[in-house]
PDB file of C-alpha atoms in Angstrom:
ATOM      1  CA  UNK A  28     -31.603  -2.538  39.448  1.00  0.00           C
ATOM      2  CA  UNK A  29     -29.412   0.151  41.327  1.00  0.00           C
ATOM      3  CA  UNK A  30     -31.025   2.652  44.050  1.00  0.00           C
ATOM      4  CA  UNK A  31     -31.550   6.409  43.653  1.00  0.00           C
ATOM      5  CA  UNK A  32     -28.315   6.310  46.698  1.00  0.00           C
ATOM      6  CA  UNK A  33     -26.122   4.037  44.635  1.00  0.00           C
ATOM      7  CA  UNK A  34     -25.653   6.343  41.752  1.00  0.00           C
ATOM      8  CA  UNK A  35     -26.587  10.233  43.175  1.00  0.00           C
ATOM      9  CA  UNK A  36     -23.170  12.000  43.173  1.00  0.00           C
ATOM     10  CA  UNK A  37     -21.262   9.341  40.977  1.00  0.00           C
ATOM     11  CA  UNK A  38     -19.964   9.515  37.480  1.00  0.00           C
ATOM     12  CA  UNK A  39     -21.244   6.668  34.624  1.00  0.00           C
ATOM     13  CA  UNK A  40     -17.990   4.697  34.778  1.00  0.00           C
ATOM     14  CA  UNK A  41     -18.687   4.952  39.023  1.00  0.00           C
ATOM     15  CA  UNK A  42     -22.246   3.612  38.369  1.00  0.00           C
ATOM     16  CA  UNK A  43     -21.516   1.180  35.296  1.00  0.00           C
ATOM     17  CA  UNK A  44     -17.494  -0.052  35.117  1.00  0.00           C
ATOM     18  CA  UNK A  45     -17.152  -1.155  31.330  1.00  0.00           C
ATOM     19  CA  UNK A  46     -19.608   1.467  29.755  1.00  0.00           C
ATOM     20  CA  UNK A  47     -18.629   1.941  26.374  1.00  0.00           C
ATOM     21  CA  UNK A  48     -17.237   5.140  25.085  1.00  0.00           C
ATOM     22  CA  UNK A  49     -19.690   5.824  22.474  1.00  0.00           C
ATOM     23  CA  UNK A  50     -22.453   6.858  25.635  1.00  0.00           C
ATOM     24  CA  UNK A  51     -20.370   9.033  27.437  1.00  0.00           C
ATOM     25  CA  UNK A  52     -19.097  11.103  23.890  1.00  0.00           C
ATOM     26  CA  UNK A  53     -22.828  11.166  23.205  1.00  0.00           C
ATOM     27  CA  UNK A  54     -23.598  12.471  26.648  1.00  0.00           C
ATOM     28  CA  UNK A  55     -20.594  14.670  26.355  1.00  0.00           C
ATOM     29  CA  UNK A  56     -21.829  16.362  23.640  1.00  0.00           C
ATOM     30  CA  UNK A  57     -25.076  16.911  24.866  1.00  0.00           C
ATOM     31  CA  UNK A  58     -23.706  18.269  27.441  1.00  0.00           C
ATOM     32  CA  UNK A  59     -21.562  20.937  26.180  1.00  0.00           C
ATOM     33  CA  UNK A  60     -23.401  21.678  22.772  1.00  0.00           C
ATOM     34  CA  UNK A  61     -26.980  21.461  24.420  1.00  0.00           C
ATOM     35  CA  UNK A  62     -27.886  19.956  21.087  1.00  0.00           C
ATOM     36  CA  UNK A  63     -30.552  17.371  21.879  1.00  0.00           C
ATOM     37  CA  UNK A  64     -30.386  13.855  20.500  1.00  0.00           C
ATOM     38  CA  UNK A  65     -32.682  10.598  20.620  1.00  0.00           C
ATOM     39  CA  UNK A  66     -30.887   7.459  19.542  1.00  0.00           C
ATOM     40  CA  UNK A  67     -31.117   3.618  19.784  1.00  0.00           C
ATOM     41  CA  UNK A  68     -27.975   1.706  21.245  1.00  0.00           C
ATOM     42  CA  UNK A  69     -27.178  -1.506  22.876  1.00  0.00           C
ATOM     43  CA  UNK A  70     -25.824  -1.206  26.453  1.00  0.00           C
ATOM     44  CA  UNK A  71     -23.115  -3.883  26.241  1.00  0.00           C
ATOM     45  CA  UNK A  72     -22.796  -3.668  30.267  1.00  0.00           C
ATOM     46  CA  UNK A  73     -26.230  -4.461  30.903  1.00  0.00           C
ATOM     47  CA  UNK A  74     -27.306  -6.459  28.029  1.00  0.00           C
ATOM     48  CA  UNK A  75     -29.939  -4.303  26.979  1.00  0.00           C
ATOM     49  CA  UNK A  76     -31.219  -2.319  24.025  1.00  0.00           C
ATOM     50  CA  UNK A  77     -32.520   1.257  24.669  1.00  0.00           C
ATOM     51  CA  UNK A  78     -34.473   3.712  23.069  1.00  0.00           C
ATOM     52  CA  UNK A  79     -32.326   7.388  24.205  1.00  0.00           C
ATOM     53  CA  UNK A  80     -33.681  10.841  24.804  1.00  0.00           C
ATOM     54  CA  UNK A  81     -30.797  12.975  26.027  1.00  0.00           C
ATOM     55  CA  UNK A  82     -31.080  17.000  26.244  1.00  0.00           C
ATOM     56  CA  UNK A  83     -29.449  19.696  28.195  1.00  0.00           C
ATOM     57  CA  UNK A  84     -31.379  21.258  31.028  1.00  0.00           C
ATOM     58  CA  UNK A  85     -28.009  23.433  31.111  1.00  0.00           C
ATOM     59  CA  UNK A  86     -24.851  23.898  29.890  1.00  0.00           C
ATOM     60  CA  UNK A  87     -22.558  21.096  31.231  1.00  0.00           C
ATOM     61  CA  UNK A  88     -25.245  18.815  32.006  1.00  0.00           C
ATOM     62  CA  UNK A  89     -27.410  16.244  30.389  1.00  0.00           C
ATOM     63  CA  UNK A  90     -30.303  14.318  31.361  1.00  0.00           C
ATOM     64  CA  UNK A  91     -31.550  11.026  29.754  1.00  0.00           C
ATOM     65  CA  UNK A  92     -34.658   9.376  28.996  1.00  0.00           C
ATOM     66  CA  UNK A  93     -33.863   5.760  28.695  1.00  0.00           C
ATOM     67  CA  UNK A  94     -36.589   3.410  27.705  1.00  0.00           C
ATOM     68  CA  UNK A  95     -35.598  -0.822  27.627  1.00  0.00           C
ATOM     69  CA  UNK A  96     -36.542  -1.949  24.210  1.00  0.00           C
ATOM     70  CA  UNK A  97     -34.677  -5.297  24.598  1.00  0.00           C
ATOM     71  CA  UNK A  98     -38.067  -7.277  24.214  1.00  0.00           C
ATOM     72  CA  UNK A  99     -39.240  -5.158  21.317  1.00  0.00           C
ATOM     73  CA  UNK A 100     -35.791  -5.626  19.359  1.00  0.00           C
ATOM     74  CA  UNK A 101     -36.052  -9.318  20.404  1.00  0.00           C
ATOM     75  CA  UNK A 102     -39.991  -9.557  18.857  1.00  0.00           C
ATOM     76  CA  UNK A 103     -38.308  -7.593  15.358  1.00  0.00           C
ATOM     77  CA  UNK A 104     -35.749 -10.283  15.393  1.00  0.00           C
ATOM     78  CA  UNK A 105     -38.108 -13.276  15.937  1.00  0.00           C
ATOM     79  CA  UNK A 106     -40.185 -11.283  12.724  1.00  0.00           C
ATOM     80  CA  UNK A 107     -37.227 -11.122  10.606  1.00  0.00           C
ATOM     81  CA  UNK A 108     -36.382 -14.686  10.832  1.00  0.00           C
ATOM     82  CA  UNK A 109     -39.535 -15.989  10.509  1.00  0.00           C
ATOM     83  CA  UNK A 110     -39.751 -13.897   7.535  1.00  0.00           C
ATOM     84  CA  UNK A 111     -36.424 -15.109   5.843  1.00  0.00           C
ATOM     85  CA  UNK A 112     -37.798 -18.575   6.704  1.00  0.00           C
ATOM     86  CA  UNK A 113     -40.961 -17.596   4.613  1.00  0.00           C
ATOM     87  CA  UNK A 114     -39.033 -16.175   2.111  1.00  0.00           C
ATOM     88  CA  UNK A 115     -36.745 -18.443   1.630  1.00  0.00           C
ATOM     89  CA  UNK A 116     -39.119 -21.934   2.242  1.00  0.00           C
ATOM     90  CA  UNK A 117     -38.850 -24.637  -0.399  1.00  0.00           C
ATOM     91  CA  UNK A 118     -42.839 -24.828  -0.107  1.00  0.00           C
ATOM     92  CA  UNK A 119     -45.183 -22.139  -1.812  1.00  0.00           C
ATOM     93  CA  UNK A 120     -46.678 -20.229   0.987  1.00  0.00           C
ATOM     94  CA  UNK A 121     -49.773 -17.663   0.308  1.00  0.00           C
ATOM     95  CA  UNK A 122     -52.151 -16.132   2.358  1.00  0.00           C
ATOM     96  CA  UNK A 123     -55.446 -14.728   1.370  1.00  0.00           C
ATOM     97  CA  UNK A 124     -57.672 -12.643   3.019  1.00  0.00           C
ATOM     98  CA  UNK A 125     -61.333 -13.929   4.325  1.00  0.00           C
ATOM     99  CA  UNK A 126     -62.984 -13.591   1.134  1.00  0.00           C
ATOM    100  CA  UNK A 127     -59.591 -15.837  -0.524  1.00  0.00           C
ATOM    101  CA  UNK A 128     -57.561 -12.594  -2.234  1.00  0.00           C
ATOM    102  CA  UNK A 129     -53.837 -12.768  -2.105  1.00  0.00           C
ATOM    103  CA  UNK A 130     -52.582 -10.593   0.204  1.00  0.00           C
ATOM    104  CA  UNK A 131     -48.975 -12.378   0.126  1.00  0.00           C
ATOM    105  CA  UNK A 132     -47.140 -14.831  -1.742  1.00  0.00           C
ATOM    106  CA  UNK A 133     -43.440 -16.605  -1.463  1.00  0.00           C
ATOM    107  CA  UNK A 134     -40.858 -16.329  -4.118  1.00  0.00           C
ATOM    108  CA  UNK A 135     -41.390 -20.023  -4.681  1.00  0.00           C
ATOM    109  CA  UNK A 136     -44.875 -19.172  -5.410  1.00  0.00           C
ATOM    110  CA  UNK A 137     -43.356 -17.014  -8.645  1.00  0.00           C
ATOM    111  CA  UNK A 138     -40.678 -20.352  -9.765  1.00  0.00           C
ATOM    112  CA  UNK A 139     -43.356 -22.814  -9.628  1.00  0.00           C
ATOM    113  CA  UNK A 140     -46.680 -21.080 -11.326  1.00  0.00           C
ATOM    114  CA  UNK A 141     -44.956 -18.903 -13.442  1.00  0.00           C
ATOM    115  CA  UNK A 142     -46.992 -15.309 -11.677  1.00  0.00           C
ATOM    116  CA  UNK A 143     -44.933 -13.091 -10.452  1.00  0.00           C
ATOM    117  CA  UNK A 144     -46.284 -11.992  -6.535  1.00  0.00           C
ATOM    118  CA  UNK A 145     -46.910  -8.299  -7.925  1.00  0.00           C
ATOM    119  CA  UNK A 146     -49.420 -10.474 -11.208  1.00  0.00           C
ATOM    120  CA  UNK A 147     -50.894 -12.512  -8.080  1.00  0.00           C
ATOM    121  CA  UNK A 148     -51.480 -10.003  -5.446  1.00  0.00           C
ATOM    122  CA  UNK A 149     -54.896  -9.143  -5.165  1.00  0.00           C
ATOM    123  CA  UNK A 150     -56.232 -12.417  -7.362  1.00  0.00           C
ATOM    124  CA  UNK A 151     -58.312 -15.057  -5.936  1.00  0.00           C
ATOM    125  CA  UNK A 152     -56.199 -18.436  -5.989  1.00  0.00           C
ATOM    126  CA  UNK A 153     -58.683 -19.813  -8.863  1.00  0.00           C
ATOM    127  CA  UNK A 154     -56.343 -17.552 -11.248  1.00  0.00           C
ATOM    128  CA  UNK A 155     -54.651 -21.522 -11.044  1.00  0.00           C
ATOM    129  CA  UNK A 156     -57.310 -23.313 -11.256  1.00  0.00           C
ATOM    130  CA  UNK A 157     -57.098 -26.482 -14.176  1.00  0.00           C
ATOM    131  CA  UNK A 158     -60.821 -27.035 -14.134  1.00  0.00           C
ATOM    132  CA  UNK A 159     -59.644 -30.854 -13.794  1.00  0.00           C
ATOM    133  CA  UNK A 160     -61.278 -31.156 -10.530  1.00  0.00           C
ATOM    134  CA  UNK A 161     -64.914 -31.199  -9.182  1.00  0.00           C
ATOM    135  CA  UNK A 162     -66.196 -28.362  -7.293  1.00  0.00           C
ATOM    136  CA  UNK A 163     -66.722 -30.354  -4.285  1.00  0.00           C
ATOM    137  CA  UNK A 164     -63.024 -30.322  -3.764  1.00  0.00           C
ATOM    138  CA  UNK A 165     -63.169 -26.319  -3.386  1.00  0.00           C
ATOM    139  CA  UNK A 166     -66.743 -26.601  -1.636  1.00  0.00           C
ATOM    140  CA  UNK A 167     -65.303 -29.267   0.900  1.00  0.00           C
ATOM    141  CA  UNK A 168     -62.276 -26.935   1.540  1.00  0.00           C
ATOM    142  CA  UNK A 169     -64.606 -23.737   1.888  1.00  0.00           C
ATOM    143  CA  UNK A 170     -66.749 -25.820   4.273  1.00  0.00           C
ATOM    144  CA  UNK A 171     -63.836 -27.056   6.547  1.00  0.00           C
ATOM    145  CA  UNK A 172     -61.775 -23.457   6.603  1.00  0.00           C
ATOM    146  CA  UNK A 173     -65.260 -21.643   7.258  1.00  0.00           C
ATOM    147  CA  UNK A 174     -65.815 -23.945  10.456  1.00  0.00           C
ATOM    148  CA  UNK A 175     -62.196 -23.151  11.765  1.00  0.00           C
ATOM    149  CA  UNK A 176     -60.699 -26.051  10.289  1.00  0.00           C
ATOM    150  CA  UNK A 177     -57.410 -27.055   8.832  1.00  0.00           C
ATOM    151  CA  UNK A 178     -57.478 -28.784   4.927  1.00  0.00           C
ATOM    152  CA  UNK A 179     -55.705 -30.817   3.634  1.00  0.00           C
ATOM    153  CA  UNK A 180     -55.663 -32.271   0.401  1.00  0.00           C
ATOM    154  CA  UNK A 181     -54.200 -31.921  -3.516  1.00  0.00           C
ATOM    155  CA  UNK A 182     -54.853 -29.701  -6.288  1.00  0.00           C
ATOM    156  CA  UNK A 183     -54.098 -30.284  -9.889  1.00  0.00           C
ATOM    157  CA  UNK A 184     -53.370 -26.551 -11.138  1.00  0.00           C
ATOM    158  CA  UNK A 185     -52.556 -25.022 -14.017  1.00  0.00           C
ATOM    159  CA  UNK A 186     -49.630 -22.776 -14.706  1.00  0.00           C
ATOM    160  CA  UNK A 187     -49.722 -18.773 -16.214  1.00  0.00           C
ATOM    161  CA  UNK A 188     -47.837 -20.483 -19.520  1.00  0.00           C
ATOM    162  CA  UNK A 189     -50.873 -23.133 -19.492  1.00  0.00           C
ATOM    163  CA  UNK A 190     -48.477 -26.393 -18.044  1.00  0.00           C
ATOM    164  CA  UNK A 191     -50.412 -28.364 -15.350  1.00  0.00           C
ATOM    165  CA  UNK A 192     -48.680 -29.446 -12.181  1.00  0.00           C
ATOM    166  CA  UNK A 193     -49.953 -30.958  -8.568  1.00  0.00           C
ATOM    167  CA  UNK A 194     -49.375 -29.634  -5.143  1.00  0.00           C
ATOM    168  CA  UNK A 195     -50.086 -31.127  -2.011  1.00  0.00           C
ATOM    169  CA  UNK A 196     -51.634 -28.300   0.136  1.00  0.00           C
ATOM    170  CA  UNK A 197     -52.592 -28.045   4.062  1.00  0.00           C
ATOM    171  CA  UNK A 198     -54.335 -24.496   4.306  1.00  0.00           C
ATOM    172  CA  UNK A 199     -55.568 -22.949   7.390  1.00  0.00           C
ATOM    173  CA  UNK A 200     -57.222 -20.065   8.644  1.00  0.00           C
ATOM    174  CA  UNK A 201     -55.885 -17.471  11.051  1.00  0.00           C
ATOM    175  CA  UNK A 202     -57.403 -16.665  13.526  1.00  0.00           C
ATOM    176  CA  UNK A 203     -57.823 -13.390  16.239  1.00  0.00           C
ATOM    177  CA  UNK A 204     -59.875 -13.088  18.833  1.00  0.00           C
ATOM    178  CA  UNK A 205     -61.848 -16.493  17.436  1.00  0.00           C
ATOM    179  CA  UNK A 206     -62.254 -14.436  14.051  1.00  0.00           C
ATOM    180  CA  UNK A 207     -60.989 -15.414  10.702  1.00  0.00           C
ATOM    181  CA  UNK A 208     -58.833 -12.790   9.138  1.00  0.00           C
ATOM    182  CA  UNK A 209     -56.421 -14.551   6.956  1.00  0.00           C
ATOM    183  CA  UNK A 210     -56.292 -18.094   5.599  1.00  0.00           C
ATOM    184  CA  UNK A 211     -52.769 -20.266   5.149  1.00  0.00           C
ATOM    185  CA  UNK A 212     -51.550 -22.235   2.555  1.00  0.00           C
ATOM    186  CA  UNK A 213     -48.363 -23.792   3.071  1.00  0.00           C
ATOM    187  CA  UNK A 214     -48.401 -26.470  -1.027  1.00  0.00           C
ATOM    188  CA  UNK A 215     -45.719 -28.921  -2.079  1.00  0.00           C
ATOM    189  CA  UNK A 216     -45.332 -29.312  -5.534  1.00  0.00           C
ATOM    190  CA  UNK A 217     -45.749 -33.253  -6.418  1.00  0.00           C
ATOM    191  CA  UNK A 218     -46.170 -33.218  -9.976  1.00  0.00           C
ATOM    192  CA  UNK A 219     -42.908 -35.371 -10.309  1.00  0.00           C
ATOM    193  CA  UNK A 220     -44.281 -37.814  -7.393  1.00  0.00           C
ATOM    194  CA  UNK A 221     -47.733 -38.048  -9.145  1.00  0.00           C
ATOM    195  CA  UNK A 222     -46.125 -38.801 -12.745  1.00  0.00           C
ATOM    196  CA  UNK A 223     -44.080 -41.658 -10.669  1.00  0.00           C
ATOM    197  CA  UNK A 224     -47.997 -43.132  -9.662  1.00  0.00           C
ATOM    198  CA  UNK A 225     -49.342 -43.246 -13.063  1.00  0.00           C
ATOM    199  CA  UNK A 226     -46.231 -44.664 -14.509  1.00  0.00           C
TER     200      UNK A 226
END
């Protein structure tokens, strides 16, 4: 936010009181080696993240290439907690690709069917199916995600060591520029809640 006049002929402590050390040794060294450097830092003084070229044009002097990444470290932040959230959700998450192969899977996906994620990726979901339930449970579901539509509904499905158990599951598809590339399925296991009913 400074002018070209507020900073020509002044030093970085002139221009930003409170810089931290670590930019001006960097600088410094630049400066004096002519040694090149790109780095990432946080510029405590202006709240900012930046992305750093700084070279030599001669000895004694440096000049920088500063690019603001603050929104881009604040997107990779948003990504990495929603991805510990996903990781770490009490509900089996998976999402498929368009024609329903697993392209991800939770670890809760592994406790609860007994698959690990590396056994799953690349299977079609039916790798649990019980054959319990009618196919117009899967043919309503394919009919609602195929018109842009959430589901919602239970499955009775069958474990890799051959153990049924029921999850409640509301699966959606993903959408991108009104295409479907993925589909969602967030599933609560209720096989203890559905034992409770028949009892």
């Amino acid at each position: 936010g400074l002018k070209a006049e507020q900073v020509i002929g002044k030093t970085l402590l002139e221009v930003l009181p409170g810089t931290e050390a670590s930019w001006i040794e960097r600088y410094g060294h630049v400066a004096l080696t002519g040694e090149s450097t790109t780095f990432e830092q946080y510029a405590a003084t202006l709240g900012k993240h930046f992305r750093v070229l700084a070279q030599s044009p001669r000895k004694g002097l440096f000049s920088v290439l500063a690019v603001d990444i603050t929104e881009e470290r604040r997107r990779e932040e948003r990504l990495a907690l929603l991805s510990r959230a996903v990781e770490q959700s009490p509900a089996t998450i998976v999402i498929t690709n368009p024609r329903g192969d697993i392209e991800y899977a939770n670890p809760k996906f592994e406790t609860l069917t007994g698959y690990t994620v590396q056994e799953a990726l690349g299977q079609n979901p039916r790798i649990l199916k019980s054959g319990l339930q009618g196919p117009e449970v899967y043919e309503e579901l394919w009919a609602t995600l195929l018109r842009g539509e959430t589901w919602r509904g239970e499955f009775c499905n069958r474990r890799k060591d051959g153990s049924l158990f029921w999850e409640r599951a509301v699966i959606s598809p993903m959408l991108e520029d009104g295409r479907i590339t993925h589909f969602l399925a967030v599933k609560e296991d209720i096989t203890n809640e559905r034992a409770l009913e028949e009892t």
